[in-house]
Coordinates of C-alpha atoms (C1' of nucleotides) in Angstrom, one line a residue:
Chain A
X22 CA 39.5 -10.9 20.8
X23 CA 37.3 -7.3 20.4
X24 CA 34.2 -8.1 19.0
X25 CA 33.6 -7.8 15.1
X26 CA 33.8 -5.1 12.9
X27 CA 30.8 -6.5 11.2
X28 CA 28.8 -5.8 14.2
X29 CA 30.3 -2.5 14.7
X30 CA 29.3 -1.3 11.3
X31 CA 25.9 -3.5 11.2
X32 CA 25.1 -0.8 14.5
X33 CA 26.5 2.2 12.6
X34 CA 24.2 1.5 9.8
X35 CA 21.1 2.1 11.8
X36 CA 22.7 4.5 14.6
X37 CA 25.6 6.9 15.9
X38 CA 27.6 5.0 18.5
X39 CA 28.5 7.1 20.8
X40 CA 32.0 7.0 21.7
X41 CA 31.7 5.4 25.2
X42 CA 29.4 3.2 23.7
X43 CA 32.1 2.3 21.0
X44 CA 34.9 2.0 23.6
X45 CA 33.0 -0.5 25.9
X46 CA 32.0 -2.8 22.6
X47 CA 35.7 -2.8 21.7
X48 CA 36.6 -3.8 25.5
X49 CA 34.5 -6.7 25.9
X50 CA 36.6 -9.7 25.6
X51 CA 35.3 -12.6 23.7
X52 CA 36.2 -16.2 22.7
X53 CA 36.6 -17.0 19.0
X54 CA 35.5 -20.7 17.9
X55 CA 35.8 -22.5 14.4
X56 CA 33.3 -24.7 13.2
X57 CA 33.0 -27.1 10.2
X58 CA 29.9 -27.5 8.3
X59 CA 27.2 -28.7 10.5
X60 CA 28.7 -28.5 13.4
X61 CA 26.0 -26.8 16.1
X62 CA 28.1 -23.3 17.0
X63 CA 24.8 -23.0 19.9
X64 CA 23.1 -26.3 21.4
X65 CA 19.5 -25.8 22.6
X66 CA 19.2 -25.0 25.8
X67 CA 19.9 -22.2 28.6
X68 CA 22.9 -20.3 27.5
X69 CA 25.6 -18.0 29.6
X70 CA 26.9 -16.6 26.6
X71 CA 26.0 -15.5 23.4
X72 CA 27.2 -16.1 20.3
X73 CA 28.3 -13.2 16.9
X74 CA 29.0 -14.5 13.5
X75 CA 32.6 -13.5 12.3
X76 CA 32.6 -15.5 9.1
X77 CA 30.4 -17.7 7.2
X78 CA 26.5 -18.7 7.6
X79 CA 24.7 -20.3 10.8
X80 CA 21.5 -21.2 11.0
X81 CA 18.5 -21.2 13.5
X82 CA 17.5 -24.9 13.5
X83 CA 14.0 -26.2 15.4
X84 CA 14.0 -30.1 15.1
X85 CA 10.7 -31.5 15.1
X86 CA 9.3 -34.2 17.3
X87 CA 8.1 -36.5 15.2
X88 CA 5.0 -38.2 16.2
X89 CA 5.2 -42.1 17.0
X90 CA 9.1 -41.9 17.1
X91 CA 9.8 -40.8 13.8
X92 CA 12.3 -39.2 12.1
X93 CA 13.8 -36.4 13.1
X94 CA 12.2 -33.6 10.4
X95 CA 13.8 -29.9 11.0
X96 CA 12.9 -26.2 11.0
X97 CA 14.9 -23.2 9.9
X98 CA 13.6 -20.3 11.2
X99 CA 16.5 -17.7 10.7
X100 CA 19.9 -17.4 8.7
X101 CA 22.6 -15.4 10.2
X102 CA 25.6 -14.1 8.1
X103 CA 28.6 -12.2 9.4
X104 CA 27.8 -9.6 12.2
X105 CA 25.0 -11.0 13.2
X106 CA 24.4 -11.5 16.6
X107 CA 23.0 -15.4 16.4
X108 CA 21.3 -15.5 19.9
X109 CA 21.6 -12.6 21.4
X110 CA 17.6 -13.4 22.5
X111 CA 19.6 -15.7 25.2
X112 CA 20.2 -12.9 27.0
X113 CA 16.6 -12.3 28.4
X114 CA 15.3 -15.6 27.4
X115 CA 15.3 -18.4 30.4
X116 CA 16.5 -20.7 26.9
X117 CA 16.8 -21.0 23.6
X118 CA 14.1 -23.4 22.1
X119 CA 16.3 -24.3 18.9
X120 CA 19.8 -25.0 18.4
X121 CA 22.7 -22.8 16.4
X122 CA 24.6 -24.8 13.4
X123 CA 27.2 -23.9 10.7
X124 CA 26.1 -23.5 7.2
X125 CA 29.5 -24.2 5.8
X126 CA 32.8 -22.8 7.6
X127 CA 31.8 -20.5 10.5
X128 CA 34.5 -18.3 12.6
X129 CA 32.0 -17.0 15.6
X130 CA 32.7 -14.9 18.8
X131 CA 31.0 -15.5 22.2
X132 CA 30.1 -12.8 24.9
X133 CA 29.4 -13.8 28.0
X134 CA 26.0 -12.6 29.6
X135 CA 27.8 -10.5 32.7
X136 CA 29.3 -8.2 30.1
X137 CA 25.5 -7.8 28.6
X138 CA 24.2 -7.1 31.8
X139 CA 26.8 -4.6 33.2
X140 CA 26.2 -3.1 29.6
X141 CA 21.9 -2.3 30.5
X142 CA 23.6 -0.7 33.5
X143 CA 25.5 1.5 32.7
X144 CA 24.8 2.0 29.2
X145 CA 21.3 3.0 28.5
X146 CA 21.9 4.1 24.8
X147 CA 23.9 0.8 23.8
X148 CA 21.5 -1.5 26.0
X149 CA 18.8 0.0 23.2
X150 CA 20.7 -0.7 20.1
X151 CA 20.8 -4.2 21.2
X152 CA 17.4 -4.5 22.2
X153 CA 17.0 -2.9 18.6
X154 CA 19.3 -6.0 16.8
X155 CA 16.9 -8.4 18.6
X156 CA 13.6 -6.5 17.2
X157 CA 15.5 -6.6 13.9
X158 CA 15.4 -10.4 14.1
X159 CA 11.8 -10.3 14.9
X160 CA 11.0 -8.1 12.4
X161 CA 12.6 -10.6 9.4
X162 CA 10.8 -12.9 11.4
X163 CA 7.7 -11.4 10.6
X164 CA 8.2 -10.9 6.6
X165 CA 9.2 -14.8 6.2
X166 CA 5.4 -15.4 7.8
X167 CA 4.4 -12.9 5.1
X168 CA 6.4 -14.4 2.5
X169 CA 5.2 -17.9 3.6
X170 CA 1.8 -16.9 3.6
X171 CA 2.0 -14.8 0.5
X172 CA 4.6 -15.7 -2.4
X173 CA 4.8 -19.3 -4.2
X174 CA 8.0 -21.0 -4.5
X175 CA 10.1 -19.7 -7.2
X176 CA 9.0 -16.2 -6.3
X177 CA 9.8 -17.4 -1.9
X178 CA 13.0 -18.4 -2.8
X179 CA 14.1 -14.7 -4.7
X180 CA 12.8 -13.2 -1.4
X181 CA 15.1 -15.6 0.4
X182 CA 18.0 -14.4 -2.3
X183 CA 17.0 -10.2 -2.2
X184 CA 17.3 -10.7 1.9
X185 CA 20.5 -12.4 2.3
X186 CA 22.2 -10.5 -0.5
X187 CA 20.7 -6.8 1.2
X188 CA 22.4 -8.1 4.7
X189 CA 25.3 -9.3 3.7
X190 CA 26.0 -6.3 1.3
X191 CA 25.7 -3.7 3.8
X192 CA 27.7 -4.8 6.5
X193 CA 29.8 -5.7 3.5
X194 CA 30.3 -9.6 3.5
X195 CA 29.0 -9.4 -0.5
X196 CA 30.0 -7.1 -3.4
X197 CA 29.0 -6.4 -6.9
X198 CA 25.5 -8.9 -7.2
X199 CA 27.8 -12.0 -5.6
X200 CA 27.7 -13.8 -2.9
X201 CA 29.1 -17.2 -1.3
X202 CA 26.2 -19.7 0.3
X203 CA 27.0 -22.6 1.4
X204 CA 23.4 -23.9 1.2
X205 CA 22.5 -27.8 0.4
X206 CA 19.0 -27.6 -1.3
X207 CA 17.6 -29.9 1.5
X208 CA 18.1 -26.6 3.9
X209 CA 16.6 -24.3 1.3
X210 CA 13.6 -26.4 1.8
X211 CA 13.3 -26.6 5.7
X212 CA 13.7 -23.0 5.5
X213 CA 11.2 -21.8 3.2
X214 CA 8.9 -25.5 3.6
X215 CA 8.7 -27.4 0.3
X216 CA 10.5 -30.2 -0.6
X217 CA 13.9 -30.1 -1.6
X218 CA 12.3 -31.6 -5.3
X219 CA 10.2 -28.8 -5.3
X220 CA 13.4 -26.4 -4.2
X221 CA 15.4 -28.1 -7.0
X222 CA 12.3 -27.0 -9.7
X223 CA 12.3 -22.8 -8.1
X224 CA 16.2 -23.1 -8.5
X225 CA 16.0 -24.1 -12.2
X226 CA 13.3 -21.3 -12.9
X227 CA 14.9 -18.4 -11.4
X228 CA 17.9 -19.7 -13.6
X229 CA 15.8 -19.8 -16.9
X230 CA 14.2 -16.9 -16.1
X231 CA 17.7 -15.4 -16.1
X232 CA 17.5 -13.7 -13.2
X233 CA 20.3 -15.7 -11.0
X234 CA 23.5 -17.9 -11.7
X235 CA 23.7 -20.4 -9.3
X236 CA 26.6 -22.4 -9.3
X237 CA 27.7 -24.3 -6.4
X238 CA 27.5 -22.7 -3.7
X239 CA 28.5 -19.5 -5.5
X240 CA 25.4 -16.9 -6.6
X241 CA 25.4 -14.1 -8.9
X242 CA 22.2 -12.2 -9.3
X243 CA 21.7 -11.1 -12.6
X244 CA 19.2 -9.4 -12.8
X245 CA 17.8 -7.6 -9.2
X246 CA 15.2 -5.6 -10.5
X247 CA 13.5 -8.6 -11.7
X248 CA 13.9 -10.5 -8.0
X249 CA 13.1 -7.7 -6.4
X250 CA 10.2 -7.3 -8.7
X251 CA 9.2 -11.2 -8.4
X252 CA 9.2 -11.8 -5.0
X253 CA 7.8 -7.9 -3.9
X254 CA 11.2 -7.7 -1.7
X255 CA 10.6 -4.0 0.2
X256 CA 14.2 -3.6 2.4
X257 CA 11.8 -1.6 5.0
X258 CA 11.6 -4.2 7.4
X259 CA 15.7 -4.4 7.6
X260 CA 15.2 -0.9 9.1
X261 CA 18.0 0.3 6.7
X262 CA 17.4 4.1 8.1
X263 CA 19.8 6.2 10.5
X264 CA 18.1 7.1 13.6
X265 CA 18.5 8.1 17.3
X266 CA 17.5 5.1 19.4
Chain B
X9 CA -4.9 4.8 34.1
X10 CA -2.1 2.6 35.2
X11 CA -0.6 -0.3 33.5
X12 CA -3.0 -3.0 32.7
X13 CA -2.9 -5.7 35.3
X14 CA -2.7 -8.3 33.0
X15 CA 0.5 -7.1 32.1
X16 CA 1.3 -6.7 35.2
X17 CA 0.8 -11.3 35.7
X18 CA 2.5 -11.7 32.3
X19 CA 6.0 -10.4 34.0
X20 CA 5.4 -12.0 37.5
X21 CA 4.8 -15.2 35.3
X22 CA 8.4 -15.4 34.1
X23 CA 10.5 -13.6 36.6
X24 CA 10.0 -11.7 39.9
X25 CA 9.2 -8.6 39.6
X26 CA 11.6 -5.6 42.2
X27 CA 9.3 -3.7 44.7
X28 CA 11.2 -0.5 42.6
X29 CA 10.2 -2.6 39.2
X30 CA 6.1 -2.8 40.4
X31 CA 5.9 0.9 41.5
X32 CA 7.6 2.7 38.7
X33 CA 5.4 0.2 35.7
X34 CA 2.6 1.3 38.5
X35 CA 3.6 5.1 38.3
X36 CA 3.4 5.4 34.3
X37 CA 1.0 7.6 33.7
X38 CA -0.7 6.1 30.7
X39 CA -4.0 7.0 28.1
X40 CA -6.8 4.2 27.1
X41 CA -9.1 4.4 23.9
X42 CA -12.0 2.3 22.7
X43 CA -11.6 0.7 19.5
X44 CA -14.6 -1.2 17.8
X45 CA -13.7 -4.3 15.3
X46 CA -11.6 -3.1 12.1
X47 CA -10.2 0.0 13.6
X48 CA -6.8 0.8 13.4
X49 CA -5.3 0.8 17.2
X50 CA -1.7 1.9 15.8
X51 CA -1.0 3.3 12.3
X52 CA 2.1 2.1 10.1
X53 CA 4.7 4.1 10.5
X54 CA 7.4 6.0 13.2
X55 CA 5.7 6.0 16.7
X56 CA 6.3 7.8 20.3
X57 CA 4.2 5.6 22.1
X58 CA 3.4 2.0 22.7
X59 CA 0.4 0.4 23.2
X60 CA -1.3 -2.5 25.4
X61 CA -4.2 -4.8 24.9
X62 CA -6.6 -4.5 28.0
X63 CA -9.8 -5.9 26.2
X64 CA -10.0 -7.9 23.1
X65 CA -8.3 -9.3 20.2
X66 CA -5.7 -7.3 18.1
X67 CA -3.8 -7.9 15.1
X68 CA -0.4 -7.1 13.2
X69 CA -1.5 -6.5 9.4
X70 CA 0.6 -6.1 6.9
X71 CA -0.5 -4.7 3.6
X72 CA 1.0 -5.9 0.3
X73 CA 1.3 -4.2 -2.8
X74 CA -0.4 -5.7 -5.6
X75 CA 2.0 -6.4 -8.9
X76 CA -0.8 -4.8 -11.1
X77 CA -2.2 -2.3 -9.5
X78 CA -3.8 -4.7 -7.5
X79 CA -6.0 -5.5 -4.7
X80 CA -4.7 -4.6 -1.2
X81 CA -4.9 -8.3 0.3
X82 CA -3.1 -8.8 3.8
X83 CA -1.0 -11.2 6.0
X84 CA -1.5 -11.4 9.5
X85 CA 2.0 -11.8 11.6
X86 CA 0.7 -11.6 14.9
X87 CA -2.5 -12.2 17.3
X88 CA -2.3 -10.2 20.7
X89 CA -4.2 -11.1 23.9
X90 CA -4.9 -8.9 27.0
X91 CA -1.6 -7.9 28.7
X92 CA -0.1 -8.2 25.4
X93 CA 2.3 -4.7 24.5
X94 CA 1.5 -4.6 21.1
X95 CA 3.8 -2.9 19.5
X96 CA 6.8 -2.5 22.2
X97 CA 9.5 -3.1 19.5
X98 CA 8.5 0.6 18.1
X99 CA 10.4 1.8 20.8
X100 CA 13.7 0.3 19.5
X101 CA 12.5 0.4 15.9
X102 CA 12.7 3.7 13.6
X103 CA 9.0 2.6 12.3
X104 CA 6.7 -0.3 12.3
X105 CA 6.5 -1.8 8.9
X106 CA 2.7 -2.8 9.6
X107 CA -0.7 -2.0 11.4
X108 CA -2.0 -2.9 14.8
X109 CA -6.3 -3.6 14.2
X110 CA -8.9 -4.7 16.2
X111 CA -10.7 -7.5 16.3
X112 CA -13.6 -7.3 18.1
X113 CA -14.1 -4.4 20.4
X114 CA -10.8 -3.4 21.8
X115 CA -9.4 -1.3 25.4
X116 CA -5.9 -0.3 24.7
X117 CA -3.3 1.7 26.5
X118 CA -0.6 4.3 25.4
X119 CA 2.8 4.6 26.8
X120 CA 4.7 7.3 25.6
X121 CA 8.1 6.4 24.9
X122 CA 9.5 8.7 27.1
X123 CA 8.8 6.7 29.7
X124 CA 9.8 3.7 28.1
X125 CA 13.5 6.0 27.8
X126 CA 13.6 6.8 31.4
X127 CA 13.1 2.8 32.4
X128 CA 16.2 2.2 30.4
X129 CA 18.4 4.6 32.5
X130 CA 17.0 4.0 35.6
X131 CA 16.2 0.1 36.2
X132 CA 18.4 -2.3 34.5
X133 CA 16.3 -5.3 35.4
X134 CA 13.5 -3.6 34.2
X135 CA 14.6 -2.9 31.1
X136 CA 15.6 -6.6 30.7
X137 CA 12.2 -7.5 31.2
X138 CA 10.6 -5.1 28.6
X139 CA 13.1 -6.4 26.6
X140 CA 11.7 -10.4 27.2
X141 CA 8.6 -9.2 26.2
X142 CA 9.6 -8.6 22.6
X143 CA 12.0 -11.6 22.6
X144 CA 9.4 -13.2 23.3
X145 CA 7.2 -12.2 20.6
X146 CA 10.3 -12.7 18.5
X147 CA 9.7 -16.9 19.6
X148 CA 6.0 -17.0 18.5
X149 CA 7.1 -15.4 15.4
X150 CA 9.4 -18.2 15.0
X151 CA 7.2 -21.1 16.3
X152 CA 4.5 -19.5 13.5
X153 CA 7.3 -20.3 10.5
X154 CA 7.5 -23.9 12.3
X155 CA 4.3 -24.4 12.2
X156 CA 3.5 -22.8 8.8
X157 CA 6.4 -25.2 7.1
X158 CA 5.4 -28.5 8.7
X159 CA 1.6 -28.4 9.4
X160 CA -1.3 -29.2 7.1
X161 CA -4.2 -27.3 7.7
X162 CA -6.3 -28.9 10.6
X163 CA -3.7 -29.3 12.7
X164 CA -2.0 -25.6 11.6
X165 CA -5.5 -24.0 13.2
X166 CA -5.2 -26.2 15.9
X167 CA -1.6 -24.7 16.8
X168 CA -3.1 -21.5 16.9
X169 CA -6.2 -22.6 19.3
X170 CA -3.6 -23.7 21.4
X171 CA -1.3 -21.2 21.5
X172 CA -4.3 -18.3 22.1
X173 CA -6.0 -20.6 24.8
X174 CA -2.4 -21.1 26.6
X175 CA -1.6 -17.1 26.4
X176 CA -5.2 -15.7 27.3
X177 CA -5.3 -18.7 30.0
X178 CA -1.9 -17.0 32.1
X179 CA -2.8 -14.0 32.3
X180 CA -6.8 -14.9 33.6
X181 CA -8.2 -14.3 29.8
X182 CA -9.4 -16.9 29.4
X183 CA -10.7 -20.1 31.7
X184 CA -12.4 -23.9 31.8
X185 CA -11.1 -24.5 28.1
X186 CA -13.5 -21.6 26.8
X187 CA -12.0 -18.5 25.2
X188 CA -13.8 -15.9 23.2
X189 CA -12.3 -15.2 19.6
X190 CA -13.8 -12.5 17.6
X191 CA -12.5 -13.9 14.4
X192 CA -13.5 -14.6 10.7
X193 CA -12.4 -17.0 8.7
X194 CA -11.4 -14.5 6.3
X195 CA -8.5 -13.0 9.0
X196 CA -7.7 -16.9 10.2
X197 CA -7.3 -17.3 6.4
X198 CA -4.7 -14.4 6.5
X199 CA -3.0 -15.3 8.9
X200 CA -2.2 -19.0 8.6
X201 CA -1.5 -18.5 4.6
X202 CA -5.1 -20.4 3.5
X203 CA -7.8 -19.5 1.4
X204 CA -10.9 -18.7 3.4
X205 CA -12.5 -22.1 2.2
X206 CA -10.1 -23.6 3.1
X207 CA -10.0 -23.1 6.5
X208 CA -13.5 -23.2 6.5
X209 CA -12.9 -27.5 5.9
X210 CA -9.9 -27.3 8.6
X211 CA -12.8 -25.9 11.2
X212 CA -15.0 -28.2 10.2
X213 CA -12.6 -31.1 10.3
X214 CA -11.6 -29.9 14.2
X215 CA -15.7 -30.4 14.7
X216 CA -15.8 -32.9 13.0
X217 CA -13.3 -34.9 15.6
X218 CA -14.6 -33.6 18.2
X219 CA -11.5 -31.4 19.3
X220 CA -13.7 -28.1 19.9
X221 CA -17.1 -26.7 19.9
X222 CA -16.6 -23.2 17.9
X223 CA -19.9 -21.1 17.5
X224 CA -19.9 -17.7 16.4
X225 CA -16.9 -15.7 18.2
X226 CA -17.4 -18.7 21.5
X227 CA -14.2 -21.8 21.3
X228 CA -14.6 -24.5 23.4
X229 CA -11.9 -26.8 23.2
X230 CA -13.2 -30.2 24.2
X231 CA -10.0 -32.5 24.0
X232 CA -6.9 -30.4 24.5
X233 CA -4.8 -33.7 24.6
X234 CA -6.2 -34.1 21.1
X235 CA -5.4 -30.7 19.9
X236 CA -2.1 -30.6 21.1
X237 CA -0.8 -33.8 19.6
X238 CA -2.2 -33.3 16.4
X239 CA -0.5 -30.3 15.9
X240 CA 2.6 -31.3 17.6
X241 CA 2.0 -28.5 20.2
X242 CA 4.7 -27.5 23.1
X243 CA 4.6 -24.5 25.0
X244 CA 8.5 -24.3 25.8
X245 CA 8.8 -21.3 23.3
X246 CA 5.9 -18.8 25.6
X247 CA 8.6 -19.1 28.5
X248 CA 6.5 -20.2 31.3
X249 CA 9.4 -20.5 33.4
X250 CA 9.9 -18.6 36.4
X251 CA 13.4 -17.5 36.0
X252 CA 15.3 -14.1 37.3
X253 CA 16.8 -12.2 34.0
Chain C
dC11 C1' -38.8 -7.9 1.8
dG12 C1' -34.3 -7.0 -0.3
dT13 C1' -29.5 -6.3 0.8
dT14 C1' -25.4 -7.4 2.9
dT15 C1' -22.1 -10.2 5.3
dA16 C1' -20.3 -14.4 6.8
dC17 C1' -20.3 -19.2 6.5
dT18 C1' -20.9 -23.6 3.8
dT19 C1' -20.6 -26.9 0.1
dG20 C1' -19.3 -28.8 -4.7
dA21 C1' -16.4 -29.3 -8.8
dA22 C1' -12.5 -28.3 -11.6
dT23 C1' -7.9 -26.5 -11.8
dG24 C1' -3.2 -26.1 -10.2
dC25 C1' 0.6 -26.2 -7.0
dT26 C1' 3.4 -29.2 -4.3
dC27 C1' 4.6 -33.9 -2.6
dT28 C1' 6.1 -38.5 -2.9
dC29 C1' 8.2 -42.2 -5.2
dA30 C1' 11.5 -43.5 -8.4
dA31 C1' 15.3 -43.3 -11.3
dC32 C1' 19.5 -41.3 -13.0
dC33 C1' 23.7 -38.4 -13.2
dA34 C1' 28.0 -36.2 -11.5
dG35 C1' 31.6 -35.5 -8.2
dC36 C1' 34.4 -37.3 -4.6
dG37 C1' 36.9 -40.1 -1.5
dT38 C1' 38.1 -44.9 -0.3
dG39 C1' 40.1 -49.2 -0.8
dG40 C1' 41.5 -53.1 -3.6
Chain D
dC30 C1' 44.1 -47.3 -11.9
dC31 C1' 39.5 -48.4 -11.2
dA32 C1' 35.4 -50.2 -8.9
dC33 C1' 32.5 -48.9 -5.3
dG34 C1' 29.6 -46.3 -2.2
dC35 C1' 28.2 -41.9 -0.7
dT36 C1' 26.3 -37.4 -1.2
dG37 C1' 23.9 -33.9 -3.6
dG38 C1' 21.7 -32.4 -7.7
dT39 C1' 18.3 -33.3 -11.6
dT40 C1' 14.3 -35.1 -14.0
dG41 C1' 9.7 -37.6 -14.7
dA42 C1' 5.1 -39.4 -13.4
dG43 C1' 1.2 -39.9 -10.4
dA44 C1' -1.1 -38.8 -6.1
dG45 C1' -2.7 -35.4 -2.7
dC46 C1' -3.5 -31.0 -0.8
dA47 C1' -5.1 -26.3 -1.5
dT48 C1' -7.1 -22.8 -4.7
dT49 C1' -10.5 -20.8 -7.5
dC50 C1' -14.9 -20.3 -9.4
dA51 C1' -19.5 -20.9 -8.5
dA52 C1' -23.6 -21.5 -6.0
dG53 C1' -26.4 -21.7 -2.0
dT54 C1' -27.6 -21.0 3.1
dA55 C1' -28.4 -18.3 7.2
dA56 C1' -28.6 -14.3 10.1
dA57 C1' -28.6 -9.2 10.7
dC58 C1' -30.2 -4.9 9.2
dG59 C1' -32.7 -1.3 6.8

DNA sequence: CGTTTACTTGAATGCTCTCAACCAGCGTGG
DNA sequence: CCACGCTGGTTGAGAGCATTCAAGTAAACG
């Protein structure tokens, strides 16, 4: 398979491809996977490949040693949704220090590290844009710290909700204020660190508020002004802007 | 000047670096300034350089926007250490979405990014290792959401000591469990999502303990088994590994 | 001295957690 | 067909952790 046109236009959104950098994405062969829900698409570990999202959610999952052989608590640290490249931070990493699982169905693509590294040498322009989808990463890192350290729940959980619906919208795996998560509240609260009671409570207030329908696994936002309002969502950080890298 | 040595042991840490590698990061012609505590090192905003810690504390800041009109209060997404290149990612990014400060006197170092162009045409491996550097900042980000969705307050600080003491301690910052940390409890408070009274109790409860002796801007930690179980601490995410990228 | 800044402590309020129970949907097996 | 168990969502009550307001200490500086 040629690697996803998610991707391609994820790139294109921040940055002109040029067209030898367009011809050598489109000539890297990769190996597409399906996983069912929960299924880990990347163990933990050292990796030789890495891993794009063609379809569905993954998620970034740290487990957590508990401390006199307790229960195995978890960690989400990042969401991916389609044309994101899950753990392209392999590459340069010696490991990954959490594992990859599927939200839901996921269809995902894996590139094998030789192609990345014939890529940083002969392709200085590409080699930047995918040192720039890796500082994107770290940069939505950086507002869930702010957002931890900053919003209370219900108002968290809208940032959560402005963020995924901004990403998936412009590489255009959302439309018209909908989108599909397959999200059990239990992961909404490893993600953003409450309980999933608590979770359950910022859920119900964003729906009395009337600002989301939230049915399932199906989410309408009804009013985004509001969200964006309530949680201070500012789509800077997605570095949104078209610029020579 | 040339590049800061400390950088310089952060690399040679984690991979070896190419005789070519050492004399062209040796080569960049770079500029240093003198910052004293509170001054802005890097401004928000687009940049054409990058900048490394020689000397000192410095820290990521982001401003939020009050609702109201309101106060300009802060979170704190990032600590950096001598040998530390703060702000790297601006080379891949079109902006930075916060500020670089000091805390406590700081030496940095400019790079202009032209340099930082050139590395990527010329030395693949390099470039692979400039690009560790942010992927790397990238994991503390991520260990920081770990730690700020399953740690209490004690043993959240107490990640943090850790974490500082095992960075400043590679690259020679820092020795004999001592480390100096020009820091009030106001910024910790930022940066760990507490109110300042509140980690005010968490220090206390560290002395209280007897985990670390912490006078002024002086930590000594006095138990590090202590410190790292209680807050569950595990340095696989800093990449200690020598490992050829 | 008086002011400022940072740190410290106490008390009351409020956000979040845990424990507990209950409901709905779904697949299974009798 | 229906009882059953399982999973995930929902709601209530009490306990615990963190916040705010308030006051007081100590050191640095003019």
């Amino acid at each position: 398979m040629a690697i996803s046109e998610f991707f391609i236009r994820y790139l294109q959104r921040r940055d002109e491809l040029e067209p030898a950098d367009l011809a050598r994405l489109r000539a890297i062969p990769t190996t597409v996977q399906h996983f069912a829900p929960g299924e880990e698409v990347i163990p933990w570990g050292p990796r030789r490949q890495s891993c794009m999202i063609r379809r569905g959610l993954a998620a970034r999952i740290h487990v957590l040693k508990g401390q006199n052989g307790q229960n195995g608590a978890q960690a989400i640290t990042a969401l991916h949704v389609p044309g994101d490249f899950a753990d392209l931070h392999g590459f340069v990493l010696t490991g990954l220090e959490h594992s990859v699982v599927a939200f839901g169905p996921v269809e995902a693509e894996f590139v094998g590290h030789e192609h990345l590294t014939a890529i940083t040498r002969d392709l200085p322009h590409l080699t930047r844009l995918l040192w720039m989808v890796t500082a994107i990463d770290a940069a939505i890192h950086r507002q869930w710290i702010v957002a931890a350290a900053s919003l209370r729940s219900t108002a968290h959980l809208a940032h959560l909700l402005c963020e995924l619906y901004t990403r998936m919208s412009i590489v255009g795996a959302a439309h018209e204020m909908r989108m599909n998560l397959p999200l059990l509240q239990r992961q909404l609260a490893d993600m953003l660190g409450y309980s999933p009671i608590h979770i359950n409570r910022a859920v119900r207030d964003l729906r009395d508020r009337r600002l989301v329908s939230w049915q399932g696994t199906e989410v309408e936002i009804l009013d985004w002004d509001g969200l964006a309002q309530l949680s201070r969502f500012d789509p800077t950080y997605l570095q949104l802007e078209r610029h020579h890298r």
